[in-house]
Short mmCIF file of C-alpha atoms in Angstrom, two decimals:
data_model
loop_
_atom_site.label_atom_id
_atom_site.label_comp_id
_atom_site.label_asym_id
_atom_site.label_seq_id
_atom_site.Cartn_x
_atom_site.Cartn_y
_atom_site.Cartn_z
CA UNK A 1 26.25 -12.40 -5.84
CA UNK A 2 25.69 -9.04 -7.64
CA UNK A 3 22.65 -7.11 -6.45
CA UNK A 4 21.10 -7.12 -9.93
CA UNK A 5 21.36 -10.92 -10.20
CA UNK A 6 19.94 -11.38 -6.70
CA UNK A 7 16.95 -9.17 -7.48
CA UNK A 8 16.35 -10.96 -10.81
CA UNK A 9 16.34 -14.30 -8.99
CA UNK A 10 14.03 -12.98 -6.29
CA UNK A 11 11.65 -11.52 -8.86
CA UNK A 12 11.56 -14.82 -10.73
CA UNK A 13 10.83 -16.64 -7.49
CA UNK A 14 8.15 -14.07 -6.67
CA UNK A 15 6.69 -14.55 -10.16
CA UNK A 16 6.20 -18.26 -9.45
CA UNK A 17 4.80 -17.61 -5.99
CA UNK A 18 2.45 -14.85 -7.05
CA UNK A 19 0.89 -17.02 -9.75
CA UNK A 20 -0.21 -19.41 -7.01
CA UNK A 21 -0.73 -17.05 -4.07
CA UNK A 22 -2.58 -14.23 -5.77
CA UNK A 23 -4.75 -16.68 -7.69
CA UNK A 24 -6.11 -17.77 -4.33
CA UNK A 25 -6.49 -14.19 -3.12
CA UNK A 26 -8.17 -12.82 -6.23
CA UNK A 27 -10.38 -15.86 -6.76
CA UNK A 28 -11.65 -17.12 -3.41
CA UNK A 29 -14.29 -19.85 -3.30
CA UNK A 30 -17.54 -18.24 -4.50
CA UNK A 31 -19.37 -19.37 -1.37
CA UNK A 32 -16.86 -17.56 0.86
CA UNK A 33 -17.10 -14.35 -1.14
CA UNK A 34 -20.89 -14.45 -1.10
CA UNK A 35 -20.81 -15.04 2.65
CA UNK A 36 -18.66 -11.99 3.24
CA UNK A 37 -20.63 -9.78 0.89
CA UNK A 38 -23.95 -10.81 2.44
CA UNK A 39 -22.80 -9.69 5.87
CA UNK A 40 -23.46 -6.07 4.98
CA UNK A 41 -25.48 -4.14 2.45
CA UNK A 42 -22.68 -1.60 2.02
CA UNK A 43 -20.02 -1.90 -0.67
CA UNK A 44 -16.68 -3.34 0.34
CA UNK A 45 -13.60 -3.78 -1.86
CA UNK A 46 -12.29 -7.23 -2.74
CA UNK A 47 -9.32 -6.60 -0.43
CA UNK A 48 -11.92 -7.07 2.34
CA UNK A 49 -14.45 -9.46 0.81
CA UNK A 50 -11.87 -12.02 -0.33
CA UNK A 51 -10.41 -12.70 3.12
CA UNK A 52 -9.95 -16.42 3.59
CA UNK A 53 -11.01 -17.55 7.08
CA UNK A 54 -11.29 -13.96 8.35
CA UNK A 55 -11.69 -15.00 11.98
CA UNK A 56 -8.13 -16.36 11.96
CA UNK A 57 -6.83 -12.79 11.57
CA UNK A 58 -4.07 -13.81 9.19
CA UNK A 59 -2.23 -11.17 7.16
CA UNK A 60 -3.59 -11.23 3.60
CA UNK A 61 -2.57 -9.98 0.17
CA UNK A 62 -4.85 -8.95 -2.67
CA UNK A 63 -3.89 -7.99 -6.24
CA UNK A 64 -6.24 -6.54 -8.81
CA UNK A 65 -6.02 -7.75 -12.37
CA UNK A 66 -3.42 -5.99 -14.49
CA UNK A 67 -5.27 -3.11 -16.20
CA UNK A 68 -5.96 -3.79 -19.86
CA UNK A 69 -4.10 -0.69 -21.07
CA UNK A 70 -0.97 -1.78 -19.21
CA UNK A 71 -1.30 -5.38 -20.35
CA UNK A 72 -1.69 -4.32 -23.98
CA UNK A 73 1.38 -2.04 -23.75
CA UNK A 74 3.90 -4.26 -21.94
CA UNK A 75 6.92 -2.09 -22.83
CA UNK A 76 5.36 1.22 -21.79
CA UNK A 77 6.71 2.87 -18.65
CA UNK A 78 4.67 2.27 -15.52
CA UNK A 79 4.81 4.27 -12.29
CA UNK A 80 3.91 2.81 -8.89
CA UNK A 81 2.96 4.52 -5.62
CA UNK A 82 3.06 3.13 -2.08
CA UNK A 83 1.28 4.32 1.05
CA UNK A 84 -0.08 2.88 4.27
CA UNK A 85 -3.06 3.37 6.54
CA UNK A 86 -3.26 2.49 10.21
CA UNK A 87 0.30 2.72 11.43
CA UNK A 88 -0.60 4.33 14.77
CA UNK A 89 -3.93 2.79 15.87
CA UNK A 90 -4.10 0.29 18.73
CA UNK A 91 -6.83 -1.74 17.05
CA UNK A 92 -7.32 -3.11 13.58
CA UNK A 93 -4.84 -3.79 10.79
CA UNK A 94 -2.16 -1.70 9.16
CA UNK A 95 -2.77 -1.78 5.42
CA UNK A 96 -0.12 -1.19 2.79
CA UNK A 97 -1.57 -0.15 -0.53
CA UNK A 98 0.04 0.24 -3.92
CA UNK A 99 -1.35 1.69 -7.13
CA UNK A 100 0.21 1.71 -10.59
CA UNK A 101 -0.58 3.09 -14.02
CA UNK A 102 1.10 4.08 -17.26
CA UNK A 103 3.36 7.08 -16.73
CA UNK A 104 1.45 8.89 -19.45
CA UNK A 105 -1.81 8.48 -17.49
CA UNK A 106 -0.61 10.02 -14.22
CA UNK A 107 -2.07 13.49 -14.85
CA UNK A 108 -5.56 12.01 -15.21
CA UNK A 109 -5.54 10.82 -11.60
CA UNK A 110 -5.57 14.39 -10.32
CA UNK A 111 -8.50 15.11 -12.59
CA UNK A 112 -10.55 12.48 -10.76
CA UNK A 113 -9.77 14.01 -7.38
CA UNK A 114 -7.18 11.65 -5.94
CA UNK A 115 -5.45 13.35 -3.04
CA UNK A 116 -4.07 12.47 0.37
CA UNK A 117 -6.80 10.17 1.71
CA UNK A 118 -6.76 11.96 5.07
CA UNK A 119 -8.14 15.14 3.46
CA UNK A 120 -10.87 13.34 1.52
CA UNK A 121 -14.25 12.50 3.01
CA UNK A 122 -15.19 8.84 3.43
CA UNK A 123 -17.76 9.05 0.65
CA UNK A 124 -15.22 10.48 -1.82
CA UNK A 125 -12.60 7.85 -0.98
CA UNK A 126 -15.06 5.01 -1.39
CA UNK A 127 -16.45 6.50 -4.60
CA UNK A 128 -12.96 6.69 -6.13
CA UNK A 129 -12.18 3.12 -5.09
CA UNK A 130 -15.49 1.86 -6.48
CA UNK A 131 -14.72 3.53 -9.80
CA UNK A 132 -11.36 1.73 -9.86
CA UNK A 133 -13.29 -1.53 -9.46
CA UNK A 134 -16.02 -0.74 -12.00
CA UNK A 135 -15.28 -2.55 -15.31
CA UNK A 136 -17.23 0.15 -17.15
CA UNK A 137 -15.09 2.97 -15.76
CA UNK A 138 -11.93 4.41 -17.29
CA UNK A 139 -9.97 3.96 -14.05
CA UNK A 140 -10.55 0.20 -14.14
CA UNK A 141 -8.66 -0.24 -17.41
CA UNK A 142 -5.86 2.15 -16.43
CA UNK A 143 -5.06 1.69 -12.74
CA UNK A 144 -3.92 -1.47 -10.99
CA UNK A 145 -3.65 -1.86 -7.25
CA UNK A 146 -2.79 -4.25 -4.45
CA UNK A 147 -2.90 -4.39 -0.67
CA UNK A 148 -1.30 -6.24 2.18
CA UNK A 149 -3.52 -6.20 5.24
CA UNK A 150 -1.22 -6.72 8.22
CA UNK A 151 -3.39 -7.87 11.11
CA UNK A 152 -2.98 -6.63 14.66
CA UNK A 153 -2.22 -10.21 15.66
CA UNK A 154 0.68 -10.55 13.25
CA UNK A 155 2.05 -7.08 13.98
CA UNK A 156 2.13 -7.79 17.71
CA UNK A 157 3.48 -11.31 17.27
CA UNK A 158 6.42 -9.87 15.38
CA UNK A 159 7.09 -7.05 17.80
CA UNK A 160 6.85 -9.31 20.85
CA UNK A 161 9.04 -12.14 19.56
CA UNK A 162 11.29 -13.63 22.22
CA UNK A 163 14.73 -12.10 22.55
CA UNK A 164 15.95 -15.65 23.11
CA UNK A 165 15.06 -16.39 19.50
CA UNK A 166 15.09 -14.16 16.45
CA UNK A 167 14.27 -11.10 18.50
CA UNK A 168 11.71 -8.38 17.96
CA UNK A 169 10.52 -7.74 14.40
CA UNK A 170 9.83 -4.03 14.69
CA UNK A 171 7.17 -2.12 12.82
CA UNK A 172 9.60 -0.38 10.46
CA UNK A 173 11.10 -3.70 9.38
CA UNK A 174 7.64 -5.17 8.86
CA UNK A 175 6.65 -2.13 6.80
CA UNK A 176 9.79 -2.25 4.66
CA UNK A 177 9.46 -5.97 3.98
CA UNK A 178 5.80 -5.57 3.05
CA UNK A 179 6.55 -2.77 0.59
CA UNK A 180 9.42 -4.70 -0.99
CA UNK A 181 7.24 -7.80 -1.36
CA UNK A 182 4.42 -5.87 -3.05
CA UNK A 183 6.81 -4.30 -5.57
CA UNK A 184 8.35 -7.69 -6.34
CA UNK A 185 4.91 -9.22 -6.82
CA UNK A 186 3.93 -6.61 -9.41
CA UNK A 187 7.27 -7.01 -11.21
CA UNK A 188 6.67 -10.75 -11.21
CA UNK A 189 3.47 -10.16 -13.17
CA UNK A 190 5.56 -8.65 -15.97
CA UNK A 191 4.65 -5.02 -15.31
CA UNK A 192 7.37 -2.64 -16.57
CA UNK A 193 7.79 -0.48 -13.46
CA UNK A 194 10.23 2.36 -14.10
CA UNK A 195 9.46 4.70 -11.20
CA UNK A 196 8.35 4.10 -7.61
CA UNK A 197 7.15 6.76 -5.17
CA UNK A 198 6.88 5.87 -1.49
CA UNK A 199 5.34 7.82 1.37
CA UNK A 200 7.25 7.44 4.63
CA UNK A 201 7.00 8.65 8.22
CA UNK A 202 10.61 7.79 9.03
CA UNK A 203 13.99 8.96 7.68
CA UNK A 204 13.53 8.82 3.90
CA UNK A 205 17.14 8.70 2.67
CA UNK A 206 18.11 5.43 4.38
CA UNK A 207 14.93 3.74 3.21
CA UNK A 208 15.33 5.12 -0.32
CA UNK A 209 18.89 3.79 -0.55
CA UNK A 210 17.72 0.40 0.67
CA UNK A 211 15.07 0.21 -2.06
CA UNK A 212 17.50 1.43 -4.72
CA UNK A 213 19.93 -1.34 -3.81
CA UNK A 214 17.16 -3.91 -4.23
CA UNK A 215 15.69 -2.43 -7.43
CA UNK A 216 18.65 -0.83 -9.25
CA UNK A 217 16.83 -0.48 -12.55
CA UNK A 218 14.00 1.59 -11.09
CA UNK A 219 13.96 5.29 -10.19
CA UNK A 220 12.83 5.45 -6.57
CA UNK A 221 11.69 8.44 -4.53
CA UNK A 222 10.95 8.07 -0.82
CA UNK A 223 9.66 11.20 0.85
CA UNK A 224 7.35 12.44 3.53
CA UNK A 225 3.94 13.68 2.38
CA UNK A 226 4.32 11.83 -0.92
CA UNK A 227 0.57 11.23 -0.82
CA UNK A 228 -0.02 14.96 -1.28
CA UNK A 229 2.70 15.38 -3.93
CA UNK A 230 2.32 12.43 -6.31
CA UNK A 231 -1.16 11.45 -7.58
CA UNK A 232 -0.18 7.78 -7.87
CA UNK A 233 0.69 7.75 -4.14
CA UNK A 234 -2.60 9.52 -3.44
CA UNK A 235 -4.31 6.66 -5.25
CA UNK A 236 -2.44 4.11 -3.13
CA UNK A 237 -3.43 6.12 -0.06
CA UNK A 238 -7.11 5.82 -0.96
CA UNK A 239 -6.77 2.07 -1.52
CA UNK A 240 -5.06 1.56 1.84
CA UNK A 241 -7.38 3.82 3.84
CA UNK A 242 -10.63 2.42 2.45
CA UNK A 243 -9.43 -1.15 2.90
CA UNK A 244 -8.52 -0.53 6.53
CA UNK A 245 -11.72 1.36 7.38
CA UNK A 246 -14.00 -1.23 5.80
CA UNK A 247 -11.99 -4.09 7.28
CA UNK A 248 -12.75 -2.67 10.73
CA UNK A 249 -16.37 -2.08 9.74
CA UNK A 250 -16.68 -5.68 8.59
CA UNK A 251 -15.50 -7.04 11.94
CA UNK A 252 -17.59 -4.49 13.83
CA UNK A 253 -20.66 -5.76 11.99
CA UNK A 254 -20.01 -9.49 12.00
CA UNK A 255 -17.88 -10.51 14.97
CA UNK A 256 -20.24 -11.05 17.93
CA UNK A 257 -17.79 -9.73 20.50
CA UNK A 258 -17.50 -6.45 18.57
CA UNK A 259 -21.09 -5.98 17.43
CA UNK A 260 -22.99 -2.92 18.64
CA UNK A 261 -19.81 -1.31 20.00
CA UNK A 262 -18.51 2.10 19.01
CA UNK A 263 -14.87 1.33 18.24
CA UNK A 264 -13.91 4.75 16.98
CA UNK A 265 -10.98 5.22 14.62
CA UNK A 266 -8.69 2.89 16.55
CA UNK A 267 -6.30 5.66 17.53
CA UNK A 268 -5.49 5.86 21.27
CA UNK A 269 -6.59 9.51 21.35
CA UNK A 270 -10.07 8.67 20.07
CA UNK A 271 -12.54 8.79 23.01
CA UNK A 272 -14.64 5.93 21.60
CA UNK A 273 -11.56 3.74 21.15
CA UNK A 274 -10.30 4.53 24.64
CA UNK A 275 -13.71 3.86 26.16
CA UNK A 276 -14.06 0.54 24.36
CA UNK A 277 -10.58 -0.59 25.41
CA UNK A 278 -11.14 0.16 29.07
CA UNK A 279 -14.72 -1.13 29.26
CA UNK A 280 -14.17 -4.43 27.47
CA UNK A 281 -11.08 -5.94 29.08
CA UNK A 282 -11.12 -9.59 30.04
CA UNK A 283 -8.81 -9.86 33.05
CA UNK A 284 -7.21 -13.03 31.68
CA UNK A 285 -7.47 -12.84 27.90
CA UNK A 286 -7.51 -9.11 27.34
CA UNK A 287 -9.50 -8.33 24.20
CA UNK A 288 -10.72 -9.82 20.96
CA UNK A 289 -8.21 -12.25 19.50
CA UNK A 290 -6.40 -10.82 16.50
CA UNK A 291 -7.93 -7.35 16.58
CA UNK A 292 -5.84 -5.55 19.22
CA UNK A 293 -2.15 -4.68 19.05
CA UNK A 294 -0.97 -5.99 22.40
CA UNK A 295 2.48 -4.57 21.68
CA UNK A 296 1.10 -1.00 21.88
CA UNK A 297 1.73 0.89 25.11
CA UNK A 298 -1.94 1.92 25.17
CA UNK A 299 -2.99 -1.74 25.39
CA UNK A 300 -0.36 -2.52 28.02
CA UNK A 301 -1.41 0.45 30.14
CA UNK A 302 -5.07 -0.53 29.89
CA UNK A 303 -4.28 -4.04 31.14
CA UNK A 304 -2.52 -2.56 34.15
CA UNK A 305 -5.29 -0.06 34.78
CA UNK A 306 -7.89 -2.82 34.71
CA UNK A 307 -5.95 -5.18 37.00
CA UNK A 308 -4.99 -7.87 34.52
CA UNK A 309 -4.09 -11.08 36.35
CA UNK A 310 -0.58 -12.42 36.72
CA UNK A 311 0.50 -14.91 34.07
CA UNK A 312 3.24 -17.52 34.42
CA UNK A 313 5.01 -18.73 31.29
CA UNK A 314 7.28 -21.75 30.95
CA UNK A 315 10.59 -21.03 29.27
CA UNK A 316 10.44 -21.64 25.56
CA UNK A 317 12.28 -24.74 24.35
CA UNK A 318 15.46 -23.81 22.51
CA UNK A 319 16.34 -26.03 19.57
CA UNK A 320 19.87 -27.25 19.20
CA UNK A 321 21.91 -26.63 16.06
CA UNK A 322 20.68 -29.87 14.49
CA UNK A 323 17.08 -28.89 15.12
CA UNK A 324 16.47 -31.60 17.73
CA UNK A 325 16.23 -31.41 21.48
CA UNK A 326 18.32 -33.69 23.70
CA UNK A 327 15.99 -36.33 25.16
CA UNK A 328 17.63 -35.92 28.58
CA UNK A 329 16.34 -32.36 28.65
CA UNK A 330 12.85 -33.77 29.07
CA UNK A 331 13.71 -34.89 32.59
CA UNK A 332 15.31 -31.68 33.79
CA UNK A 333 13.27 -29.28 35.94
CA UNK A 334 11.63 -26.69 33.78
CA UNK A 335 12.49 -23.14 34.66
CA UNK A 336 9.58 -20.80 34.95
CA UNK A 337 9.44 -17.09 34.62
CA UNK A 338 6.79 -15.16 36.43
CA UNK A 339 5.35 -12.27 34.49
CA UNK A 340 3.27 -9.94 36.59
CA UNK A 341 1.02 -7.22 35.37
CA UNK A 342 3.77 -4.65 35.69
CA UNK A 343 5.36 -6.27 32.65
CA UNK A 344 2.83 -4.24 30.72
CA UNK A 345 4.52 -0.96 31.57
CA UNK A 346 7.85 0.51 30.63
CA UNK A 347 8.97 0.18 34.28
CA UNK A 348 9.64 -3.51 33.92
CA UNK A 349 12.21 -4.86 31.44
CA UNK A 350 11.30 -8.52 31.17
CA UNK A 351 12.58 -10.59 28.27
CA UNK A 352 10.18 -13.21 27.00
#
């Protein structure tokens, strides 16, 4: 099937899915939203306050409404920027953010002070994001945005998938798939995206070619430091960074096991993060469900350092081609694999 036809089909499918999925994300039950907002007096974006069942730590997607000036000019060219926050930390989510606006509006973003979120102070980032969410502000009617909040639980589950099955779903693949899905979801809303700018920490050319093959009608630029070059990527950077920071703040304030703890930034080099990791290890369960990336070497090393107990896993059942297991297999001795704490270091190559 030609690439163009495949993408058209996928966009149409995404259009149908996004009508259902994002309706749920953008319009959660009022009681749930009130509950989340009442947890703290501080402002939090809807990408945090609309989490459904937050204690399940399930990856979530949020889309803003299409800005009125884009909706009223459906044939006008729209540019879209992509950036992430939280790729390296051992705790908390990795958030992919996108922002989009009319191509003719791009220069105004710089006027408001959008820049690489890492060089902006917290107050400035939050102020910019609040303006984007203020119906009375110019940014609200010009700039659309969306996020995918990839939880630590889901990141680790992908990276630690059994080699006997589909195999590891590495962080780059997860990041690429998340970006592709967000672009498709905006296209499915009928937005006329003509240019996409993506910030990347890996080899840009391979990734750029991959995106061009999927979206042949769109000019795509993938480059390092895009958040300091293109204002629309800077805007996406702010969206991603604020969402991640306030997601962590929300759990720090509301989850009993995390309350009154100084978690730090989540990066392994942060003294507060390191102290929390090493002082709050359960020898059997490790740490808070869903909040820690167990696939990170920092987490593995901390389990070893704190004498995590040995765990024995039964072999996973392998389905046959027809999807059913032979009943006679139920009576065969079950093989067991013993995983000791040294599994959590690079010295041991154990396949789960």
